[in-house]
């Protein structure tokens, strides 16, 4: 063990995130305070039909972006729903697709220096039309990007989970 | 414009991050509240000498990881220091190297759904020994990973900025 948590105080609680200040003790006896943004975690989906990868564009208020290009994605905010189920639901809600094949690609921390957010990344292929209703996604626009333009999409992408998904697609899955 | 920010209230301020609740108005007249974790931003460096890529392992208290494998990286927390300068300083502090060649690879948001953290990613080559003193990095261990084992490192990596850097290295820079 490099450290153990010996105390934790919640300092703010919002609709999505909670902030706490932890006290940790290292194995050499040193102690320190760490600020942690607790987040429920998220999923993101690389969905392609062999010709196009399906992305979405949406306003991202925290970073002042009017239309950020991203993978279909969503928070793990439904009680009792696992990551793969959330991925399936989000794919239907955001781009109106289901998939015959699902594959877990990797799971990573978004910003492990200050947040515990974990992102589960999936590949969805054998796509078919599927519909799902959601009121939260009304500002999302679907962007079909030809796989022949994948390099351009990677160079323009400014969202970490989407960059990982598109780079993984190009490197290992095409 | 998809939206504009019409109000902002700071609800918590810590050593690294600040949390605010913004009020935004969309172009259709709807209004909503958005929780934003404001972060100074960071840099990360893909440093290789043609045979090895230089990674670091460190405890990451927010995600309860005793030793997370990452790129050398650091926060933009020195007043007046630009991202490239921070990258150079962090490379010297964390792995004791300087570089003859620096190249900006990409810049992205870590978690644009709830944080404004932006990460600037650089490639450093033509490495040479350099020393720098820092008291904050004493728990960092250097890991030299052979480029022949890059796929394994990508599969094991659980940190978003490091995954992007390693995938970018494999895809575009080797």
Short mmCIF file of N, CA and C in Angstrom, two decimals, chain B residues 16-134:
data_model
loop_
_atom_site.label_atom_id
_atom_site.label_comp_id
_atom_site.label_asym_id
_atom_site.label_seq_id
_atom_site.Cartn_x
_atom_site.Cartn_y
_atom_site.Cartn_z
N UNK B 16 -6.96 23.15 -5.75
CA UNK B 16 -6.79 22.92 -7.18
C UNK B 16 -8.02 23.39 -7.95
N UNK B 17 -9.15 22.89 -7.57
CA UNK B 17 -10.37 23.13 -8.34
C UNK B 17 -11.31 24.09 -7.64
N UNK B 18 -12.17 24.69 -8.43
CA UNK B 18 -13.25 25.54 -7.94
C UNK B 18 -14.54 25.02 -8.56
N UNK B 19 -15.61 25.03 -7.81
CA UNK B 19 -16.89 24.58 -8.36
C UNK B 19 -17.83 25.77 -8.44
N UNK B 20 -18.46 25.91 -9.61
CA UNK B 20 -19.45 26.97 -9.75
C UNK B 20 -20.72 26.39 -10.38
N UNK B 21 -21.81 27.06 -10.14
CA UNK B 21 -23.05 26.68 -10.80
C UNK B 21 -23.41 27.82 -11.74
N UNK B 22 -23.41 27.49 -13.03
CA UNK B 22 -23.72 28.50 -14.06
C UNK B 22 -25.18 28.41 -14.45
N UNK B 23 -25.74 29.53 -14.83
CA UNK B 23 -27.07 29.54 -15.44
C UNK B 23 -26.86 29.85 -16.92
N UNK B 24 -27.41 29.02 -17.80
CA UNK B 24 -27.26 29.24 -19.24
C UNK B 24 -28.63 29.38 -19.89
N UNK B 25 -28.65 30.18 -20.95
CA UNK B 25 -29.89 30.34 -21.72
C UNK B 25 -29.61 29.86 -23.15
N UNK B 26 -30.44 28.94 -23.62
CA UNK B 26 -30.29 28.40 -24.97
C UNK B 26 -30.99 29.30 -25.97
N UNK B 27 -30.66 29.09 -27.24
CA UNK B 27 -31.21 30.00 -28.26
C UNK B 27 -32.71 29.82 -28.45
N UNK B 28 -33.28 28.73 -27.90
CA UNK B 28 -34.73 28.58 -27.97
C UNK B 28 -35.42 29.18 -26.74
N UNK B 29 -34.63 29.84 -25.88
CA UNK B 29 -35.22 30.51 -24.71
C UNK B 29 -35.17 29.69 -23.44
N UNK B 30 -34.95 28.38 -23.57
CA UNK B 30 -34.83 27.54 -22.37
C UNK B 30 -33.66 27.98 -21.51
N UNK B 31 -33.81 27.80 -20.22
CA UNK B 31 -32.69 28.08 -19.31
C UNK B 31 -32.40 26.84 -18.48
N UNK B 32 -31.15 26.70 -18.05
CA UNK B 32 -30.77 25.53 -17.25
C UNK B 32 -29.60 25.89 -16.36
N UNK B 33 -29.42 25.10 -15.29
CA UNK B 33 -28.25 25.26 -14.43
C UNK B 33 -27.22 24.19 -14.76
N UNK B 34 -25.96 24.56 -14.78
CA UNK B 34 -24.87 23.62 -15.08
C UNK B 34 -23.81 23.69 -14.00
N UNK B 35 -23.46 22.55 -13.45
CA UNK B 35 -22.37 22.48 -12.46
C UNK B 35 -21.06 22.37 -13.21
N UNK B 36 -20.11 23.19 -12.85
CA UNK B 36 -18.82 23.22 -13.54
C UNK B 36 -17.68 23.15 -12.53
N UNK B 37 -16.79 22.18 -12.72
CA UNK B 37 -15.57 22.11 -11.92
C UNK B 37 -14.48 22.84 -12.71
N UNK B 38 -14.10 24.01 -12.24
CA UNK B 38 -13.07 24.80 -12.93
C UNK B 38 -11.69 24.32 -12.50
N UNK B 39 -10.84 24.08 -13.47
CA UNK B 39 -9.51 23.48 -13.24
C UNK B 39 -8.50 24.27 -14.07
N UNK B 40 -7.27 24.46 -13.56
CA UNK B 40 -6.31 25.29 -14.30
C UNK B 40 -5.82 24.69 -15.62
N UNK B 41 -6.09 23.41 -15.88
CA UNK B 41 -5.57 22.77 -17.08
C UNK B 41 -4.26 22.06 -16.80
N UNK B 42 -3.80 21.30 -17.79
CA UNK B 42 -2.63 20.45 -17.56
C UNK B 42 -1.89 20.20 -18.87
N UNK B 43 -0.70 19.66 -18.72
CA UNK B 43 0.07 19.20 -19.88
C UNK B 43 0.44 17.73 -19.65
N UNK B 44 0.68 17.03 -20.75
CA UNK B 44 1.19 15.65 -20.67
C UNK B 44 2.19 15.46 -21.80
N UNK B 45 3.19 14.63 -21.57
CA UNK B 45 4.31 14.51 -22.51
C UNK B 45 4.56 13.05 -22.89
N UNK B 46 4.51 12.79 -24.21
CA UNK B 46 4.95 11.50 -24.74
C UNK B 46 6.44 11.65 -25.04
N UNK B 47 7.27 11.04 -24.21
CA UNK B 47 8.72 11.17 -24.36
C UNK B 47 9.31 9.81 -24.72
N UNK B 48 9.97 9.74 -25.89
CA UNK B 48 10.60 8.46 -26.24
C UNK B 48 11.96 8.71 -26.88
N UNK B 49 12.81 7.69 -26.79
CA UNK B 49 14.17 7.80 -27.34
C UNK B 49 14.37 6.86 -28.52
N UNK B 50 13.28 6.41 -29.11
CA UNK B 50 13.37 5.48 -30.23
C UNK B 50 13.35 4.02 -29.80
N UNK B 51 13.62 3.78 -28.52
CA UNK B 51 13.59 2.41 -27.99
C UNK B 51 12.60 2.26 -26.84
N UNK B 52 12.50 3.30 -26.03
CA UNK B 52 11.60 3.25 -24.88
C UNK B 52 10.75 4.50 -24.83
N UNK B 53 9.55 4.35 -24.29
CA UNK B 53 8.75 5.51 -23.92
C UNK B 53 8.81 5.61 -22.40
N UNK B 54 8.95 6.85 -21.92
CA UNK B 54 9.17 7.08 -20.48
C UNK B 54 7.85 7.41 -19.80
N UNK B 55 7.40 6.48 -18.96
CA UNK B 55 6.16 6.68 -18.21
C UNK B 55 6.48 6.82 -16.73
N UNK B 56 5.48 7.19 -15.97
CA UNK B 56 5.64 7.28 -14.52
C UNK B 56 4.50 6.53 -13.84
N UNK B 57 4.81 6.05 -12.64
CA UNK B 57 3.79 5.39 -11.84
C UNK B 57 3.67 6.18 -10.55
N UNK B 58 2.44 6.51 -10.17
CA UNK B 58 2.27 7.30 -8.95
C UNK B 58 0.94 6.96 -8.29
N UNK B 59 0.87 7.18 -6.99
CA UNK B 59 -0.41 6.97 -6.31
C UNK B 59 -1.42 8.01 -6.77
N UNK B 60 -2.65 7.57 -7.02
CA UNK B 60 -3.72 8.50 -7.41
C UNK B 60 -4.84 8.32 -6.41
N UNK B 61 -4.84 9.18 -5.41
CA UNK B 61 -5.75 9.05 -4.29
C UNK B 61 -7.22 9.17 -4.71
N UNK B 62 -7.58 10.08 -5.65
CA UNK B 62 -9.02 10.21 -5.98
C UNK B 62 -9.63 8.91 -6.51
N UNK B 63 -8.83 8.07 -7.18
CA UNK B 63 -9.38 6.85 -7.77
C UNK B 63 -8.91 5.61 -7.02
N UNK B 64 -8.32 5.83 -5.84
CA UNK B 64 -7.89 4.71 -4.99
C UNK B 64 -6.90 3.79 -5.67
N UNK B 65 -6.07 4.35 -6.55
CA UNK B 65 -5.05 3.53 -7.23
C UNK B 65 -3.72 3.76 -6.54
N UNK B 66 -3.08 2.67 -6.15
CA UNK B 66 -1.80 2.79 -5.45
C UNK B 66 -0.68 3.17 -6.41
N UNK B 67 -0.80 2.78 -7.68
CA UNK B 67 0.26 3.07 -8.66
C UNK B 67 -0.34 3.08 -10.05
N UNK B 68 -0.72 4.27 -10.51
CA UNK B 68 -1.33 4.39 -11.84
C UNK B 68 -0.25 4.75 -12.86
N UNK B 69 -0.24 4.01 -13.98
CA UNK B 69 0.75 4.24 -15.04
C UNK B 69 0.28 5.39 -15.94
N UNK B 70 1.15 6.42 -16.06
CA UNK B 70 0.75 7.63 -16.78
C UNK B 70 1.92 8.21 -17.56
N UNK B 71 1.61 9.11 -18.46
CA UNK B 71 2.62 9.97 -19.05
C UNK B 71 3.12 10.96 -18.00
N UNK B 72 4.37 11.41 -18.11
CA UNK B 72 4.78 12.58 -17.32
C UNK B 72 3.81 13.73 -17.60
N UNK B 73 3.38 14.40 -16.56
CA UNK B 73 2.31 15.40 -16.73
C UNK B 73 2.28 16.33 -15.53
N UNK B 74 1.57 17.41 -15.68
CA UNK B 74 1.43 18.31 -14.54
C UNK B 74 0.41 19.39 -14.82
N UNK B 75 0.02 20.04 -13.75
CA UNK B 75 -0.98 21.11 -13.87
C UNK B 75 -0.34 22.42 -14.33
N UNK B 76 -1.14 23.25 -14.98
CA UNK B 76 -0.72 24.60 -15.36
C UNK B 76 -0.91 25.51 -14.15
N UNK B 77 -0.06 25.31 -13.14
CA UNK B 77 -0.30 26.05 -11.90
C UNK B 77 0.79 27.07 -11.57
N UNK B 78 1.67 27.34 -12.54
CA UNK B 78 2.66 28.40 -12.30
C UNK B 78 2.22 29.65 -13.05
N UNK B 79 2.04 30.71 -12.32
CA UNK B 79 1.62 31.99 -12.90
C UNK B 79 2.54 32.39 -14.06
N UNK B 80 1.96 32.70 -15.21
CA UNK B 80 2.74 33.22 -16.33
C UNK B 80 3.50 32.19 -17.14
N UNK B 81 3.35 30.92 -16.79
CA UNK B 81 4.07 29.86 -17.52
C UNK B 81 3.14 29.24 -18.56
N UNK B 82 3.56 29.20 -19.83
CA UNK B 82 2.74 28.62 -20.88
C UNK B 82 2.82 27.10 -20.88
N UNK B 83 1.92 26.45 -21.66
CA UNK B 83 1.87 24.98 -21.64
C UNK B 83 3.20 24.30 -22.03
N UNK B 84 3.88 24.81 -23.06
CA UNK B 84 5.13 24.15 -23.47
C UNK B 84 6.19 24.27 -22.37
N UNK B 85 6.26 25.44 -21.75
CA UNK B 85 7.22 25.60 -20.64
C UNK B 85 6.89 24.64 -19.49
N UNK B 86 5.61 24.52 -19.19
CA UNK B 86 5.21 23.59 -18.12
C UNK B 86 5.60 22.16 -18.50
N UNK B 87 5.39 21.81 -19.77
CA UNK B 87 5.73 20.46 -20.23
C UNK B 87 7.23 20.20 -20.05
N UNK B 88 8.05 21.19 -20.41
CA UNK B 88 9.51 21.04 -20.27
C UNK B 88 9.89 20.89 -18.80
N UNK B 89 9.28 21.70 -17.94
CA UNK B 89 9.58 21.63 -16.51
C UNK B 89 9.16 20.28 -15.93
N UNK B 90 7.97 19.83 -16.29
CA UNK B 90 7.49 18.57 -15.74
C UNK B 90 8.33 17.39 -16.22
N UNK B 91 8.77 17.43 -17.47
CA UNK B 91 9.59 16.32 -17.98
C UNK B 91 10.90 16.23 -17.19
N UNK B 92 11.49 17.37 -16.92
CA UNK B 92 12.74 17.39 -16.13
C UNK B 92 12.47 16.94 -14.69
N UNK B 93 11.39 17.44 -14.10
CA UNK B 93 11.10 17.11 -12.70
C UNK B 93 10.72 15.64 -12.52
N UNK B 94 9.94 15.12 -13.47
CA UNK B 94 9.39 13.78 -13.25
C UNK B 94 10.29 12.66 -13.75
N UNK B 95 10.97 12.87 -14.88
CA UNK B 95 11.82 11.77 -15.37
C UNK B 95 13.28 12.20 -15.57
N UNK B 96 13.61 13.45 -15.22
CA UNK B 96 15.00 13.88 -15.31
C UNK B 96 15.52 13.97 -16.73
N UNK B 97 14.66 14.36 -17.65
CA UNK B 97 15.07 14.48 -19.06
C UNK B 97 14.71 15.85 -19.64
N UNK B 98 15.53 16.27 -20.58
CA UNK B 98 15.19 17.36 -21.48
C UNK B 98 15.02 16.77 -22.87
N UNK B 99 14.57 17.58 -23.82
CA UNK B 99 14.35 17.07 -25.17
C UNK B 99 14.82 18.08 -26.20
N UNK B 100 15.48 17.59 -27.26
CA UNK B 100 15.92 18.48 -28.34
C UNK B 100 14.78 18.85 -29.28
N UNK B 101 13.77 18.00 -29.34
CA UNK B 101 12.62 18.26 -30.21
C UNK B 101 11.32 18.21 -29.41
N UNK B 102 10.52 19.25 -29.59
CA UNK B 102 9.19 19.28 -28.98
C UNK B 102 8.16 19.49 -30.08
N UNK B 103 7.05 18.76 -29.98
CA UNK B 103 5.98 18.90 -30.98
C UNK B 103 4.63 18.85 -30.26
N UNK B 104 3.78 19.84 -30.55
CA UNK B 104 2.43 19.80 -30.00
C UNK B 104 1.61 18.79 -30.78
N UNK B 105 1.01 17.84 -30.08
CA UNK B 105 0.21 16.81 -30.75
C UNK B 105 -1.26 17.18 -30.83
N UNK B 106 -1.85 17.51 -29.69
CA UNK B 106 -3.26 17.89 -29.69
C UNK B 106 -3.60 18.49 -28.32
N UNK B 107 -4.74 19.11 -28.25
CA UNK B 107 -5.24 19.67 -26.99
C UNK B 107 -6.70 19.26 -26.86
N UNK B 108 -7.07 18.81 -25.68
CA UNK B 108 -8.43 18.27 -25.51
C UNK B 108 -8.94 18.58 -24.11
N UNK B 109 -10.25 18.41 -23.93
CA UNK B 109 -10.89 18.54 -22.63
C UNK B 109 -10.94 17.17 -21.96
N UNK B 110 -10.58 17.12 -20.68
CA UNK B 110 -10.58 15.84 -19.96
C UNK B 110 -11.98 15.28 -19.76
N UNK B 111 -12.90 16.12 -19.32
CA UNK B 111 -14.27 15.68 -19.01
C UNK B 111 -15.22 16.85 -19.25
N UNK B 112 -15.49 17.18 -20.54
CA UNK B 112 -16.22 18.41 -20.84
C UNK B 112 -17.67 18.43 -20.37
N UNK B 113 -18.19 17.30 -19.90
CA UNK B 113 -19.54 17.28 -19.37
C UNK B 113 -19.66 17.99 -18.02
N UNK B 114 -18.57 18.04 -17.25
CA UNK B 114 -18.68 18.67 -15.93
C UNK B 114 -17.47 19.50 -15.53
N UNK B 115 -16.41 19.51 -16.37
CA UNK B 115 -15.20 20.24 -15.99
C UNK B 115 -14.63 20.98 -17.19
N UNK B 116 -13.96 22.11 -16.92
CA UNK B 116 -13.34 22.84 -18.03
C UNK B 116 -11.86 22.48 -18.19
N UNK B 117 -11.41 21.44 -17.51
CA UNK B 117 -9.99 21.05 -17.62
C UNK B 117 -9.58 20.78 -19.07
N UNK B 118 -8.51 21.45 -19.49
CA UNK B 118 -7.99 21.27 -20.84
C UNK B 118 -6.59 20.68 -20.70
N UNK B 119 -6.25 19.71 -21.55
CA UNK B 119 -4.94 19.05 -21.47
C UNK B 119 -4.20 19.25 -22.80
N UNK B 120 -2.99 19.76 -22.70
CA UNK B 120 -2.13 19.97 -23.87
C UNK B 120 -1.14 18.82 -23.96
N UNK B 121 -1.14 18.13 -25.08
CA UNK B 121 -0.30 16.94 -25.24
C UNK B 121 0.87 17.22 -26.17
N UNK B 122 2.07 16.88 -25.71
CA UNK B 122 3.28 17.12 -26.49
C UNK B 122 4.05 15.82 -26.71
N UNK B 123 4.81 15.81 -27.82
CA UNK B 123 5.79 14.76 -28.09
C UNK B 123 7.18 15.32 -27.83
N UNK B 124 7.99 14.61 -27.06
CA UNK B 124 9.37 15.03 -26.77
C UNK B 124 10.32 13.94 -27.26
N UNK B 125 11.24 14.33 -28.15
CA UNK B 125 12.23 13.36 -28.64
C UNK B 125 13.62 14.00 -28.57
N UNK B 126 14.64 13.24 -29.02
CA UNK B 126 16.03 13.68 -28.84
C UNK B 126 16.28 13.98 -27.37
N UNK B 127 16.04 12.99 -26.54
CA UNK B 127 16.10 13.16 -25.08
C UNK B 127 17.54 13.22 -24.58
N UNK B 128 17.74 13.99 -23.55
CA UNK B 128 19.03 14.02 -22.87
C UNK B 128 18.78 14.19 -21.37
N UNK B 129 19.78 13.86 -20.58
CA UNK B 129 19.59 13.98 -19.13
C UNK B 129 19.47 15.45 -18.73
N UNK B 130 18.57 15.69 -17.82
CA UNK B 130 18.38 17.05 -17.28
C UNK B 130 17.87 16.86 -15.87
N UNK B 131 18.23 17.75 -15.00
CA UNK B 131 17.74 17.57 -13.65
C UNK B 131 16.94 18.79 -13.21
N UNK B 132 16.02 18.54 -12.37
CA UNK B 132 15.21 19.62 -11.80
C UNK B 132 14.77 19.15 -10.44
N UNK B 133 14.67 20.07 -9.52
CA UNK B 133 14.26 19.68 -8.18
C UNK B 133 12.79 19.99 -7.98
N UNK B 134 12.15 19.09 -7.30
CA UNK B 134 10.75 19.30 -6.98
C UNK B 134 10.43 18.50 -5.74
#
